[in-house]
Coordinates of C-alpha atoms and ligand atoms in Angstrom, one line a residue:
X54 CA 101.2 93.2 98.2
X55 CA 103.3 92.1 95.3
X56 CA 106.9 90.4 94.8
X57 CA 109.9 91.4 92.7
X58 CA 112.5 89.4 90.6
X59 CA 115.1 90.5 89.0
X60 CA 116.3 88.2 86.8
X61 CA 120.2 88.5 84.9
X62 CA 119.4 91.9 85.0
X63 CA 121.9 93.6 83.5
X64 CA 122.6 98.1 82.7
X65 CA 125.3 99.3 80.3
X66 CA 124.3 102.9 79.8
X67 CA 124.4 104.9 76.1
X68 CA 128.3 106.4 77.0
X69 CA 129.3 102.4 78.1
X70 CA 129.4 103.2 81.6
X71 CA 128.3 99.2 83.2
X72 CA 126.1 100.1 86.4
X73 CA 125.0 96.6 87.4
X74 CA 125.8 93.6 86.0
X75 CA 123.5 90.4 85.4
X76 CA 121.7 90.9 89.2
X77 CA 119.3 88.2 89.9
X78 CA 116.8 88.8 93.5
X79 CA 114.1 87.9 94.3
X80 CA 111.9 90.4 97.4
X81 CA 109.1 88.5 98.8
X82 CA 105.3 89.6 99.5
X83 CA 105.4 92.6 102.3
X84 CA 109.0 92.2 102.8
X85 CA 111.9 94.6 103.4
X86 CA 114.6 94.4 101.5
X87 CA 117.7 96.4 102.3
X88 CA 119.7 97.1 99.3
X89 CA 123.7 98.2 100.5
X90 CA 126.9 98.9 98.9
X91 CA 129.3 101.6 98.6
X92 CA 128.4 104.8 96.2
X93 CA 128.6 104.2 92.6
X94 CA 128.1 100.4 92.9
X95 CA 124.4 100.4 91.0
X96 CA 122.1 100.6 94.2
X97 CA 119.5 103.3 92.6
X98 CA 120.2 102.1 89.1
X99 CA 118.8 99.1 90.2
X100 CA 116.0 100.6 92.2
X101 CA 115.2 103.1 88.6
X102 CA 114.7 99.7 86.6
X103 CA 112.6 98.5 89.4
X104 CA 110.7 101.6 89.1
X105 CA 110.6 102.2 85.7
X106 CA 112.5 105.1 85.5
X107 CA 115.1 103.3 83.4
X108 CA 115.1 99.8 81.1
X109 CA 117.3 96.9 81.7
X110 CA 120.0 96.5 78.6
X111 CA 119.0 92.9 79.2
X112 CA 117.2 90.6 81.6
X113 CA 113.8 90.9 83.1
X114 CA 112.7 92.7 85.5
X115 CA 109.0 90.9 86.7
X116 CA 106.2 92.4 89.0
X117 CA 103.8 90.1 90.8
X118 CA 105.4 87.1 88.6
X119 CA 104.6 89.5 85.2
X120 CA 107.2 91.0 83.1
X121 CA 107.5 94.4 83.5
X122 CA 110.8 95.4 80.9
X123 CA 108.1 98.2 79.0
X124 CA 105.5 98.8 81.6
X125 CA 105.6 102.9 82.6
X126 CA 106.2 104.0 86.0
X127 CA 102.4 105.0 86.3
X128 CA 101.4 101.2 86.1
X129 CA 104.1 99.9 88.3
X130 CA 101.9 99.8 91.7
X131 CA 105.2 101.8 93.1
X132 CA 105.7 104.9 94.8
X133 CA 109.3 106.3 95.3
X134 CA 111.0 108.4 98.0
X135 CA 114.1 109.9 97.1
X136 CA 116.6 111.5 98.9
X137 CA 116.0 115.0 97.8
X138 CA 112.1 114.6 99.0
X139 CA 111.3 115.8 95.5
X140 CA 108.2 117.7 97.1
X141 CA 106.3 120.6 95.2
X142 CA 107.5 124.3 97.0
X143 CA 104.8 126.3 95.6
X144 CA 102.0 123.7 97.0
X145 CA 101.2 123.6 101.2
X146 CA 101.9 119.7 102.4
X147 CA 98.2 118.9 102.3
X148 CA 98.1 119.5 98.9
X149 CA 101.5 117.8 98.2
X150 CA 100.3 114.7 100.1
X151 CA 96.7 114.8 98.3
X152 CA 99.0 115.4 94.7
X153 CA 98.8 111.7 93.6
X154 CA 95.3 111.7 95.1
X155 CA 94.1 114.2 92.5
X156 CA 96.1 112.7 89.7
X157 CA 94.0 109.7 90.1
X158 CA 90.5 111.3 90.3
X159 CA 89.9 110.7 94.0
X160 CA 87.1 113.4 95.2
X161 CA 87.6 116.3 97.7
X162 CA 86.1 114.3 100.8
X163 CA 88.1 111.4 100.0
X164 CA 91.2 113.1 99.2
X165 CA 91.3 114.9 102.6
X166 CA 90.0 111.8 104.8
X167 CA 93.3 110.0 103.6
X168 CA 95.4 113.0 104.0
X169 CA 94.1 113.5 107.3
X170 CA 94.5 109.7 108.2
X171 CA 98.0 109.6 106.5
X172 CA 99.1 112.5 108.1
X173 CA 98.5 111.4 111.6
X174 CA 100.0 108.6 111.2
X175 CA 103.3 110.8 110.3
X176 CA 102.7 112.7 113.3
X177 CA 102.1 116.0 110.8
X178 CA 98.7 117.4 111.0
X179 CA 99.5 120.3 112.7
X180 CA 102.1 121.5 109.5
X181 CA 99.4 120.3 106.9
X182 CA 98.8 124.3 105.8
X183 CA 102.4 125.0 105.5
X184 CA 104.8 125.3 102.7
X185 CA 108.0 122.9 102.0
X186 CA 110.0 125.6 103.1
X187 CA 108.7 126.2 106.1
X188 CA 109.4 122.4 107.8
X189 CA 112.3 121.2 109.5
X190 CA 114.1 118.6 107.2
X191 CA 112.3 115.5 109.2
X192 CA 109.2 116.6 108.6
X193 CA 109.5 116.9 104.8
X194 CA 110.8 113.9 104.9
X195 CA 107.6 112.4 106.7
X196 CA 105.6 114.8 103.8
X197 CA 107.7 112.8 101.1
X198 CA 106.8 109.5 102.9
X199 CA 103.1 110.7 103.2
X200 CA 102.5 111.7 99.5
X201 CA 104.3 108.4 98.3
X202 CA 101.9 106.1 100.9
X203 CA 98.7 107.6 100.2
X204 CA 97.8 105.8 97.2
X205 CA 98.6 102.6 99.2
X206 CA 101.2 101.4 96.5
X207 CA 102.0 98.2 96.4
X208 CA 105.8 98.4 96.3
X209 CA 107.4 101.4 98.1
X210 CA 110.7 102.3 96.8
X211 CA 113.2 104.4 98.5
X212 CA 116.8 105.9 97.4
X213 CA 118.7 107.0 100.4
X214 CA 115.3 108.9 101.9
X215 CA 117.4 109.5 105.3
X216 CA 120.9 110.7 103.7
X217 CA 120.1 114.8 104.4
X218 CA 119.3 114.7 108.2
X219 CA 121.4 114.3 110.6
X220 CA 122.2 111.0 113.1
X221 CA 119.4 111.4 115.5
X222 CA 116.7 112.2 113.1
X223 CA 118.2 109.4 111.1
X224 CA 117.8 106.7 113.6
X225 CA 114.1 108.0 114.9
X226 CA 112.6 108.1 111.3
X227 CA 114.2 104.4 110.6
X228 CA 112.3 103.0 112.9
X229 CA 109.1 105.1 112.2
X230 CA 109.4 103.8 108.8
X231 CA 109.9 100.4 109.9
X232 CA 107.3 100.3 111.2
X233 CA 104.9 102.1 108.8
X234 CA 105.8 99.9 106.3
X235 CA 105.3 96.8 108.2
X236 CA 102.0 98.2 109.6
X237 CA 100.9 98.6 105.7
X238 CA 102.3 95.6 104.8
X239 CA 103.6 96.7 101.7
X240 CA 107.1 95.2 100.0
X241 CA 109.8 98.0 100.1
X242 CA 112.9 97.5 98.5
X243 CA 115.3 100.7 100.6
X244 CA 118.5 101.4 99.0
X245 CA 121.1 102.9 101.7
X246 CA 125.1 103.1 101.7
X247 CA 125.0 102.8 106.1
X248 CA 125.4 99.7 107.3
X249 CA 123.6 100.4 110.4
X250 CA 120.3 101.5 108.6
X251 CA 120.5 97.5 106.9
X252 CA 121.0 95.9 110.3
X253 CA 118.1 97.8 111.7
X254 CA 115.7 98.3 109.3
X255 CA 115.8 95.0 106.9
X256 CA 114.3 91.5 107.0
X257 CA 117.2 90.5 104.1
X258 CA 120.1 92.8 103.3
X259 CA 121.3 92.2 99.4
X260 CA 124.9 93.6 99.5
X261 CA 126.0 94.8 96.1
X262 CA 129.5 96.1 94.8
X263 CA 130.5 97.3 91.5
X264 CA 127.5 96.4 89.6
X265 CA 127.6 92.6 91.0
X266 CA 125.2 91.0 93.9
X267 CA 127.6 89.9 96.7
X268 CA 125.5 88.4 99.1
X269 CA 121.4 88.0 99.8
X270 CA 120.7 87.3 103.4
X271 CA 118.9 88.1 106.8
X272 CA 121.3 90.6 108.7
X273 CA 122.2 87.2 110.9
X274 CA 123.3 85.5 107.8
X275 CA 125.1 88.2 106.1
X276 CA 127.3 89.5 109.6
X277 CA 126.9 86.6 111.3
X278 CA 126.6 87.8 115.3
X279 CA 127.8 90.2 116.9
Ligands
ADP297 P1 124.7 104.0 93.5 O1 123.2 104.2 93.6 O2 125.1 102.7 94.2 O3 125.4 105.2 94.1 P2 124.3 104.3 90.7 O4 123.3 103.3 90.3 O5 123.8 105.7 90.9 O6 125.1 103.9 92.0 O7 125.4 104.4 89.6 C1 126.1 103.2 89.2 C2 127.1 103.6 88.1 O8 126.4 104.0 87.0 C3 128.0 104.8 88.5 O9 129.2 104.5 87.9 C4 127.3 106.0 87.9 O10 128.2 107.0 87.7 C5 126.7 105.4 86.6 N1 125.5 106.1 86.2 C6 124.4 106.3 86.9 N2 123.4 106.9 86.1 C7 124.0 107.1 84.9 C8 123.6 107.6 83.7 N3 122.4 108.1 83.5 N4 124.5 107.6 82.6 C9 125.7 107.1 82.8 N5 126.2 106.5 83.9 C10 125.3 106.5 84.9
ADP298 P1 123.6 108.4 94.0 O1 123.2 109.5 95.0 O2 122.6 107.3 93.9 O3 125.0 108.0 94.1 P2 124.5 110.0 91.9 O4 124.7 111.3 92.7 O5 125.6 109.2 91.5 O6 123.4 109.1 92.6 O7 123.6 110.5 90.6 C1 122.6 111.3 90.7 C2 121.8 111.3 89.3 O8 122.8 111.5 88.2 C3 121.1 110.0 89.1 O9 119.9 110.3 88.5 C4 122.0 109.3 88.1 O10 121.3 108.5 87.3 C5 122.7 110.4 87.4 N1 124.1 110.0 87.0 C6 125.0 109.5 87.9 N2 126.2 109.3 87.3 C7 126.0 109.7 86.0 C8 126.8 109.8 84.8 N3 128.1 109.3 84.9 N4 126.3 110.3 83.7 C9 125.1 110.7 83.7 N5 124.2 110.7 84.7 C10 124.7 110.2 85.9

């Protein structure tokens, strides 16, 4: 639904600390790009610029072949799913889910139609009148993947959205959102420190460390075989 490029994109942030260092990648139409490297090495400062959430010091960053250096996160086409799920406690998951719904001026019927329809395809309908407090951490998870989907975004951009659960959750919801994503056909760019979630989970890996893009390949290319 739309491409990304980075081109010599580059971060040095206000107190000089140099978080990724002229990156250049381009993620094709619908594809799923695994972004991997150890902690600190840029991963979700990259993903931020993508996202609008911070500029590049220099470089461009372009959306759908357009430059996107100044555009605000709101016109991006991108929704984000972070690691913390970031949901609102006071609201019940409907109404979290329906958020960027409302935001946008979709109507009542609409609104709960696509709830209804996202949250079946999560596998959450029964939990729709509860509070974030009261799920298990898989299924605010799927709430944080719900809300961000519902809009049908364009570009879906996660940050380590499986880091918080533990190893069997992990590996169930990987390929659940394998395969949602595919399903919508939407580009995701997923940004992960486990090696095992890039082999399973990617079309191309791009492997970063200290700032600098190591390598750009399918999970063939990169490892080679087993
Ligand atoms: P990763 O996502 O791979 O863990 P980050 O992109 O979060 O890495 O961070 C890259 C580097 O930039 C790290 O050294 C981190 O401490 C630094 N950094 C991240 N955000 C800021 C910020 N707002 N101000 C200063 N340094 C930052
Ligand atoms: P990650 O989980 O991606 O490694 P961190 O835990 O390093 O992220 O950082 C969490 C938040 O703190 C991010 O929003 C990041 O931008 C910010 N941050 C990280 N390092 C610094 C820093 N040295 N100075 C200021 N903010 C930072």
């Amino acid at each position: 639904m739309t491409t990304v490029a980075l081109k010599d994109v580059t971060k040095v942030f206000k107190d000089g600390t140099p978080a990724v260092d002229r990156v250049n990648l381009d993620v094709n139409d619908g594809e799923f790009m695994v972004l991997l490297g150890p902690s600190g090495c840029g991963k979700s400062t990259v993903l931020r610029m993508v996202a609008g959430l911070e500029t590049p010091t220099s470089g461009a960053v372009l959306l759908g072949g357009e430059l996107a250096n100044d555009l605000p996160p709101r016109e991006r086409g991108a929704a984000m799913v972070f690691q913390d799920f970031a949901l609102y406690p006071h609201m019940t998951v409907g109404d979290n889910i329906a958020f960027p719904l409302r935001l946008a001026g979709v109507e009542p019927d609409r609104r709960a139609e696509r709830v209804a329809d996202v949250a079946g395809a999560l596998g959450i309908s029964d939990v729709l009148a509860r509070r974030p407090g009261q799920l298990s951490g898989g299924q605010r998870q799927r709430v944080a993947m719900g809300r961000a989907i519902v809009r049908r975004p364009g570009l879906f951009l996660m940050d380590e959205p499986l880091s918080n659960l533990d190893s069997g959750l992990r590996a169930e919801l990987r390929a659940e959102i394998s395969g949602l994503t595919r399903e919508l056909g939407v580009t995701t760019i997923y940004v992960t420190h486990d090696q095992a979630e890039a082999l399973t989970m990617a079309d191309r890996v791009a492997i970063m460390r200290k700032g600098v893009l190591q390598d750009v390949g399918t999970p063939t290319q990169v490892y080679g075989r087993p």
